[in-house]
Short mmCIF file of C-alpha atoms and ligand atoms in Angstrom, two decimals:
data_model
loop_
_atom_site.label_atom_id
_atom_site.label_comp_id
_atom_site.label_asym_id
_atom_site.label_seq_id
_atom_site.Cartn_x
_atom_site.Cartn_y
_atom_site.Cartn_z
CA UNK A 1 20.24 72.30 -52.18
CA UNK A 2 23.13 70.21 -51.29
CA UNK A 3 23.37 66.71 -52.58
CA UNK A 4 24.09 64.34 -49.17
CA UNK A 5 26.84 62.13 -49.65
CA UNK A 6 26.80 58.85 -47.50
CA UNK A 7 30.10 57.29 -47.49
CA UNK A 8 31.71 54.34 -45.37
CA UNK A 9 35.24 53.75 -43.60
CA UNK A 10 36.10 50.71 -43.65
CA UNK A 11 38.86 51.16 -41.25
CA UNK A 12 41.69 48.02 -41.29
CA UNK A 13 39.07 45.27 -42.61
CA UNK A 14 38.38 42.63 -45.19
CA UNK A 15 41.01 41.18 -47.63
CA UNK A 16 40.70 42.04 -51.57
CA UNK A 17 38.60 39.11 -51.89
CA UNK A 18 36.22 39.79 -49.56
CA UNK A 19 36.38 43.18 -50.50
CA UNK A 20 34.84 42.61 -54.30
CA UNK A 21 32.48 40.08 -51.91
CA UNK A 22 31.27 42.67 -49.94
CA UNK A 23 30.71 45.18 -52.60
CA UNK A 24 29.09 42.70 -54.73
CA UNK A 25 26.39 42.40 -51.77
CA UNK A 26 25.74 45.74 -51.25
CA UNK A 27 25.94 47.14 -54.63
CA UNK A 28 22.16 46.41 -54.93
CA UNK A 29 21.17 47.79 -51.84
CA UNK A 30 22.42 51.16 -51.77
CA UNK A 31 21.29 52.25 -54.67
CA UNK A 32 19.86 56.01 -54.29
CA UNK A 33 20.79 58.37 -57.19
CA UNK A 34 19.42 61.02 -54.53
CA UNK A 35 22.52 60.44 -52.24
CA UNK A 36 26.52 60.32 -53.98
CA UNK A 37 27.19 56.93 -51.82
CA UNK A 38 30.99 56.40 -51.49
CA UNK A 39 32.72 53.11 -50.35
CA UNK A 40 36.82 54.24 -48.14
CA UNK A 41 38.44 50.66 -48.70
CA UNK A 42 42.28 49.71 -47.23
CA UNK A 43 44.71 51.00 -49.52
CA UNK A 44 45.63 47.10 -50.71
CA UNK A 45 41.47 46.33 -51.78
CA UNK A 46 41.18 49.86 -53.59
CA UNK A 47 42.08 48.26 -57.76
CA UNK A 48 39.63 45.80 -56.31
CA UNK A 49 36.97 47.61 -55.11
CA UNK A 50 37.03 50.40 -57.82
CA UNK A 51 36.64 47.21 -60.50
CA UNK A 52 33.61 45.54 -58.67
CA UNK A 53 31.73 48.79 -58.25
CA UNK A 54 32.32 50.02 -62.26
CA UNK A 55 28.87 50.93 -63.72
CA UNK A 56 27.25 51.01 -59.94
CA UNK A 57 26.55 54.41 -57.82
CA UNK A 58 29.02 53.81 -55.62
CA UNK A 59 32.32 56.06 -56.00
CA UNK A 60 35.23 54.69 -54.29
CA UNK A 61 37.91 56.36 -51.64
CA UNK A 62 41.02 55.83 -49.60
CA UNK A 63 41.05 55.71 -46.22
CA UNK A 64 44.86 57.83 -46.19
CA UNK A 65 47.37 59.61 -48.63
CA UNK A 66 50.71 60.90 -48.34
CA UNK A 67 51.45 64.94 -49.23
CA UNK A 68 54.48 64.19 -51.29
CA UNK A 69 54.47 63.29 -54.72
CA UNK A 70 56.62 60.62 -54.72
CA UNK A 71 60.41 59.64 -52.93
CA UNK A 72 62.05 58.17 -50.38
CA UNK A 73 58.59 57.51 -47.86
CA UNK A 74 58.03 53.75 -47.17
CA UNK A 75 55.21 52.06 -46.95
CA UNK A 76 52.96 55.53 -48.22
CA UNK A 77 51.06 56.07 -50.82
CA UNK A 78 51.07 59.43 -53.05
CA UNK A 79 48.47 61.03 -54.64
CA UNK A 80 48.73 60.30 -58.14
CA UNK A 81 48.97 56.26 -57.44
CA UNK A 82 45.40 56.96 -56.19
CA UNK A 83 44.11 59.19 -59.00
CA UNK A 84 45.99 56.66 -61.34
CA UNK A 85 43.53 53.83 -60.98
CA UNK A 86 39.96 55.96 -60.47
CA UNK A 87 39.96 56.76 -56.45
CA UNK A 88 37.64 59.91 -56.43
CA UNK A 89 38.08 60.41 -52.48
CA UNK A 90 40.03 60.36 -49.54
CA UNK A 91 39.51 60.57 -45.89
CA UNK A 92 41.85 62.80 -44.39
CA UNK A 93 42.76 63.10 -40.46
CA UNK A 94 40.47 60.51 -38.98
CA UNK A 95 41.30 60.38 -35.12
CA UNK A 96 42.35 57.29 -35.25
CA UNK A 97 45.33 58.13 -37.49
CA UNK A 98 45.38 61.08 -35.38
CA UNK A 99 46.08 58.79 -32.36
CA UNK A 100 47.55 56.35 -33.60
CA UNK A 101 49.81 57.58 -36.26
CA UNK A 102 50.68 61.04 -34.93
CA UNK A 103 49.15 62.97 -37.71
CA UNK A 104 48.20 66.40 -36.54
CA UNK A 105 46.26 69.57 -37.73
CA UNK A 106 49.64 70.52 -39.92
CA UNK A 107 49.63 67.19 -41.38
CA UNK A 108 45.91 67.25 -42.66
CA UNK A 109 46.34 70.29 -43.78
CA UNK A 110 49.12 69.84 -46.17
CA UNK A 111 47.05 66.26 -47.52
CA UNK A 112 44.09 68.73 -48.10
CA UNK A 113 45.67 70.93 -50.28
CA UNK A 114 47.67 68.03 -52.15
CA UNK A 115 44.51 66.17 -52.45
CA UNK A 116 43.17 69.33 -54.28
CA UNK A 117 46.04 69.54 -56.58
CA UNK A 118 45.56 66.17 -57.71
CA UNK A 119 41.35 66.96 -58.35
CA UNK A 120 40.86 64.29 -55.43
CA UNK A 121 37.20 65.26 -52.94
CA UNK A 122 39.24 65.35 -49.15
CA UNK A 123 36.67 63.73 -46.53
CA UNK A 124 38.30 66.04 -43.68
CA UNK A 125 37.83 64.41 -40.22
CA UNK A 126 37.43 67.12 -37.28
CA UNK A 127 36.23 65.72 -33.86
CA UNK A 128 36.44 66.30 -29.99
CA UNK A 129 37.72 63.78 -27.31
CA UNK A 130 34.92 63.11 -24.54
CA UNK A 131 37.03 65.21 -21.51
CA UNK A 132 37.34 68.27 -24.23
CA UNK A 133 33.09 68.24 -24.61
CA UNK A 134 32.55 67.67 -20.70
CA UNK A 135 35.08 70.67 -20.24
CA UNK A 136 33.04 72.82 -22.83
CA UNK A 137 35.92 73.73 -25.01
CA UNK A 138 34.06 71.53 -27.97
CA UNK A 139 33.23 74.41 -30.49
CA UNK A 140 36.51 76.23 -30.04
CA UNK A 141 39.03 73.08 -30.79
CA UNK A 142 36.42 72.31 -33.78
CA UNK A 143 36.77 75.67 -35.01
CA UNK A 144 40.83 75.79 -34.46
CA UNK A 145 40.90 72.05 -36.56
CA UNK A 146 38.93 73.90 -39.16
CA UNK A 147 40.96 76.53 -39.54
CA UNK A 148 44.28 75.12 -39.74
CA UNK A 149 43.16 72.25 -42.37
CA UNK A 150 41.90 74.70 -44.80
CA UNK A 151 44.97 77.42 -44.62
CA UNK A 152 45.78 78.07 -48.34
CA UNK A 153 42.66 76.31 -49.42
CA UNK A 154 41.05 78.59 -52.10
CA UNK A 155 37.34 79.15 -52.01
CA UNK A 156 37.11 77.06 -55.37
CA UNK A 157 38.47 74.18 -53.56
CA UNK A 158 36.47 74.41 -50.28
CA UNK A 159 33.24 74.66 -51.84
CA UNK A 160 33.96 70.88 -53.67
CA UNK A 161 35.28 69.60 -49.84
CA UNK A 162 33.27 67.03 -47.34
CA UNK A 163 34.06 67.95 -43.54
CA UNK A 164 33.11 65.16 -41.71
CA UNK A 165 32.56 65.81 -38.29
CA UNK A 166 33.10 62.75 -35.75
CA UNK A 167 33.25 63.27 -31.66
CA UNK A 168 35.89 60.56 -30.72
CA UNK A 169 33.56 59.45 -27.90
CA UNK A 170 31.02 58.56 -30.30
CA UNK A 171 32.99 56.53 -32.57
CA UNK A 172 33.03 52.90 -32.32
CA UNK A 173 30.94 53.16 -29.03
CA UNK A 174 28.08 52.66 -29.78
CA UNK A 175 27.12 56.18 -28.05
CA UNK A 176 25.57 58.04 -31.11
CA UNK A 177 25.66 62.05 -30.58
CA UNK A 178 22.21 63.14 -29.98
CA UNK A 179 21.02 65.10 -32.99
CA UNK A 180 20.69 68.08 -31.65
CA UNK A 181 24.54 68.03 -30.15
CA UNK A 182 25.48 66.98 -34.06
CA UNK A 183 23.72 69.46 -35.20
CA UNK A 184 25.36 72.42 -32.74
CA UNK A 185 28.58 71.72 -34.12
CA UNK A 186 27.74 71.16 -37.82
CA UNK A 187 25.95 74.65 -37.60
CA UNK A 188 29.38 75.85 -36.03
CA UNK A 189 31.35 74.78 -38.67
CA UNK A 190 29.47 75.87 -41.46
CA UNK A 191 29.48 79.14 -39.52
CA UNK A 192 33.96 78.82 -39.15
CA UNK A 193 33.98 78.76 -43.37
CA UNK A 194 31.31 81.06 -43.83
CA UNK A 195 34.29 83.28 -41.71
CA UNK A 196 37.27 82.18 -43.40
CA UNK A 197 35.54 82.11 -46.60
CA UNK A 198 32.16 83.45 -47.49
CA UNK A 199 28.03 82.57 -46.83
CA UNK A 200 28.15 80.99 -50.58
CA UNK A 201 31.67 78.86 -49.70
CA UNK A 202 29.65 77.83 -46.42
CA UNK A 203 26.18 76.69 -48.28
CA UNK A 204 27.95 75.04 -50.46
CA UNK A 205 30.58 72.70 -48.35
CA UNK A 206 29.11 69.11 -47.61
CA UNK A 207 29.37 68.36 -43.31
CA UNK A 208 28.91 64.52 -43.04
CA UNK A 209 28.13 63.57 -38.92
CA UNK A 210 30.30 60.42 -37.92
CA UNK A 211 30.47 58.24 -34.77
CA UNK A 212 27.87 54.96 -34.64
CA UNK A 213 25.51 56.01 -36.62
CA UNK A 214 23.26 53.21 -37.76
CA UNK A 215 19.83 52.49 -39.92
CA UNK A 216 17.92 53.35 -36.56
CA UNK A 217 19.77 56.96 -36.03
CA UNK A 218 20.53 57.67 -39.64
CA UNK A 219 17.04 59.29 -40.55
CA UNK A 220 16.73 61.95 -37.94
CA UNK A 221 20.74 62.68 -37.92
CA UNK A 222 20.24 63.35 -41.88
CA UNK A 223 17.12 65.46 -41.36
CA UNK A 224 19.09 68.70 -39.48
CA UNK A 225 19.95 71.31 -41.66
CA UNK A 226 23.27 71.68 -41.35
CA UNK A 227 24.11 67.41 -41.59
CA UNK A 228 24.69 66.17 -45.19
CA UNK A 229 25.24 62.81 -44.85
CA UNK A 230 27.26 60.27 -42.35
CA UNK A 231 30.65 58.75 -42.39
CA UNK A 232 29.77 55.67 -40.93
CA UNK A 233 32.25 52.91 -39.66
CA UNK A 234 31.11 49.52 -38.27
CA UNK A 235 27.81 49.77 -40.16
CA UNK A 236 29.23 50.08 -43.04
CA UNK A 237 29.95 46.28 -43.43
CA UNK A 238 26.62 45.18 -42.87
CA UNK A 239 23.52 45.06 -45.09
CA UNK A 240 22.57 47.76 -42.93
CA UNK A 241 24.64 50.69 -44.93
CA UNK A 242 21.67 50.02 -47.36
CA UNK A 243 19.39 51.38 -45.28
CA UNK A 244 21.31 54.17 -43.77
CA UNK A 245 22.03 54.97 -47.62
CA UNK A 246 17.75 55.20 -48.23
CA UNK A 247 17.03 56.29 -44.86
CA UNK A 248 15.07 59.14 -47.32
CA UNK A 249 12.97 55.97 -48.42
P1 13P B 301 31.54 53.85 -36.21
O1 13P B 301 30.40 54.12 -37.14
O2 13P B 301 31.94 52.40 -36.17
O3 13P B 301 31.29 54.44 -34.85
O4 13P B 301 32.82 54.60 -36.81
C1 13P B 301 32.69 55.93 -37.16
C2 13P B 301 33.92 56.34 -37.89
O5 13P B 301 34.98 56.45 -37.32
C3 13P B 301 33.79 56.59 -39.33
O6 13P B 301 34.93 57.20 -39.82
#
C-alpha cells in the first residue's frame, strides 16, 4: 500500500517572515501521520521554514535545484546547499519553469539523477498544454516526458521518486481535471515505468495529480487507484491545505 504524500508549491510567494507565519498556522492543521505532508518554499524562506516546522509532520522541499555541484552558475543553487540545511525534496520541471525558464525534458532529467546522488526525493512535474489534450496526443507526450526524465535512473532510485502529474490547463485555472481524466493518465504512467522498469518499480512509485485541486476536489481525486496524493498550488496558502491534507477524515 502506498503511503500518499500531499505536498504544496508555493510558487514565488511570502517573505521568510511570513513564511515561519504561515507554517506556524498550518502546522496544527495538517496533521495526518497517514499522509507524508510536505511544504516546497522559495529557495530564500527554506532555513526558515525547515526551523519552524522541526518536531511537526511536515517535511520541507525546494521548489528548484541546479545539476552541478558547485561553480561558476549565478544566482543557482546546488544540491548539497539544500541537503546541507535538512531539505528532503525538490520539485523538478514544473511547467512554469518549463515556460518560463527554458528548462526542458534534458534538463529535468539531469536534476533527477543529481537529486538522487545527493539522497534528495525529486517531485518530477510531467503535464500536457490544453491544444496537446484537445489534439489527443496527451498520453504519448506524457509517456515521452517520462521517459526522458528517468534515463539512467536505476530501479532503486525510481521506486523512492514522486511523479507529479499536472495538465498546464488545469493549473492555476481553476479548471480541476475531472477524476476520471486524472486518473487515465496516472494509470498511463504507472503503466510507462512498469515498461522501463518493472510491475514492482511501478507499484511502488508515488503519482501526485496537480492543477487546482482544492478541499472540495481533493477527496474523490485521492480515492483513484493510481493518484497518491496532490501537488497543490494556490491552496496551499490557505487554511484549506488542512483539509485537502485529511480529506481521508
Ligand atoms: P494550483 O493548485 O494553484 O492550480 O497550482 C498547481 C501547481 O502548479 C502545483 O505545482
Amino acid at each position: 500500500m502506498r503511503k500518499k504524500i500531499i505536498a504544496g508549491n508555493w510558487k514565488m510567494n511570502k517573505t521568510p517572515s511570513e513564511t515561519v507565519a504561515l507554517i506556524n498556522e498550518l502546522k496544527p492543521l495538517v496533521a495526518n501521520d497517514e499522509v507524508d505532508v510536505v511544504f516546497c518554499v522559495p529557495a530564500i524562506s527554506l532555513t526558515k521554514a525547515i526551523e519552524t516546522a522541526e518536531g511537526s509532520n511536515i517535511s520541507i522541499g525546494a521548489e528548484n535545484m541546479y545539476f552541478e555541484e558547485s561553480g561558476a552558475y549565478t544566482g543557482e543553487i546546488a544540491p548539497n546547499m539544500l541537503t546541507d540545511i535538512g531539505v528532503k525534496y525538490v520539485i523538478i520541471g514544473h511547467s512554469e519553469r518549463r515556460e518560463y525558464f527554458a528548462e526542458t525534458d534534458e534538463t529535468v532529467n539531469k536534476k533527477v539523477l543529481k537529486a538522487f546522488e545527493h539522497g534528495i526525493t525529486p517531485i518530477i512535474c510531467c503535464g500536457e498544454s490544453l491544444t496537446q489534450r484537445e489534439q489527443g496526443i496527451t498520453i504519448d507526450w506524457i509517456r515521452q516526458q517520462i521517459k526522458i526524465a528517468f534515463l539512467n535512473v536505476t530501479s532503486k532510485q525510481a521506486k523512492t521518486a514522486v511523479i507529479a502529474y499536472e495538465p498546464i490547463w488545469a493549473i492555476g485555472t481553476g479548471k480541476v481535471a475531472t477524476s476520471a481524466q486524472a486518473q487515465e493518465v496516472c494509470h498511463a504512467i504507472r503503466d510507462c515505468i512498469a515498461e522501463i522498469y518493472d510491475e514492482a518499480t511501478a507499484e511502488a512509485i508515488r503519482i501526485q495529480y496537480g492543477g487546482s485541486v482544492s478541499a472540495e476536489s481533493a477527496p474523490e481525486l485521492f480515492a483513484q487507484p493510481d493518484i497518491d496524493g496532490g501537488l497543490v498550488g494556490g491552496a496551499s496558502l490557505k487554511p484549506d491545505f488542512g483539509r485537502i491534507v485529511n480529506y481521508n477524515k
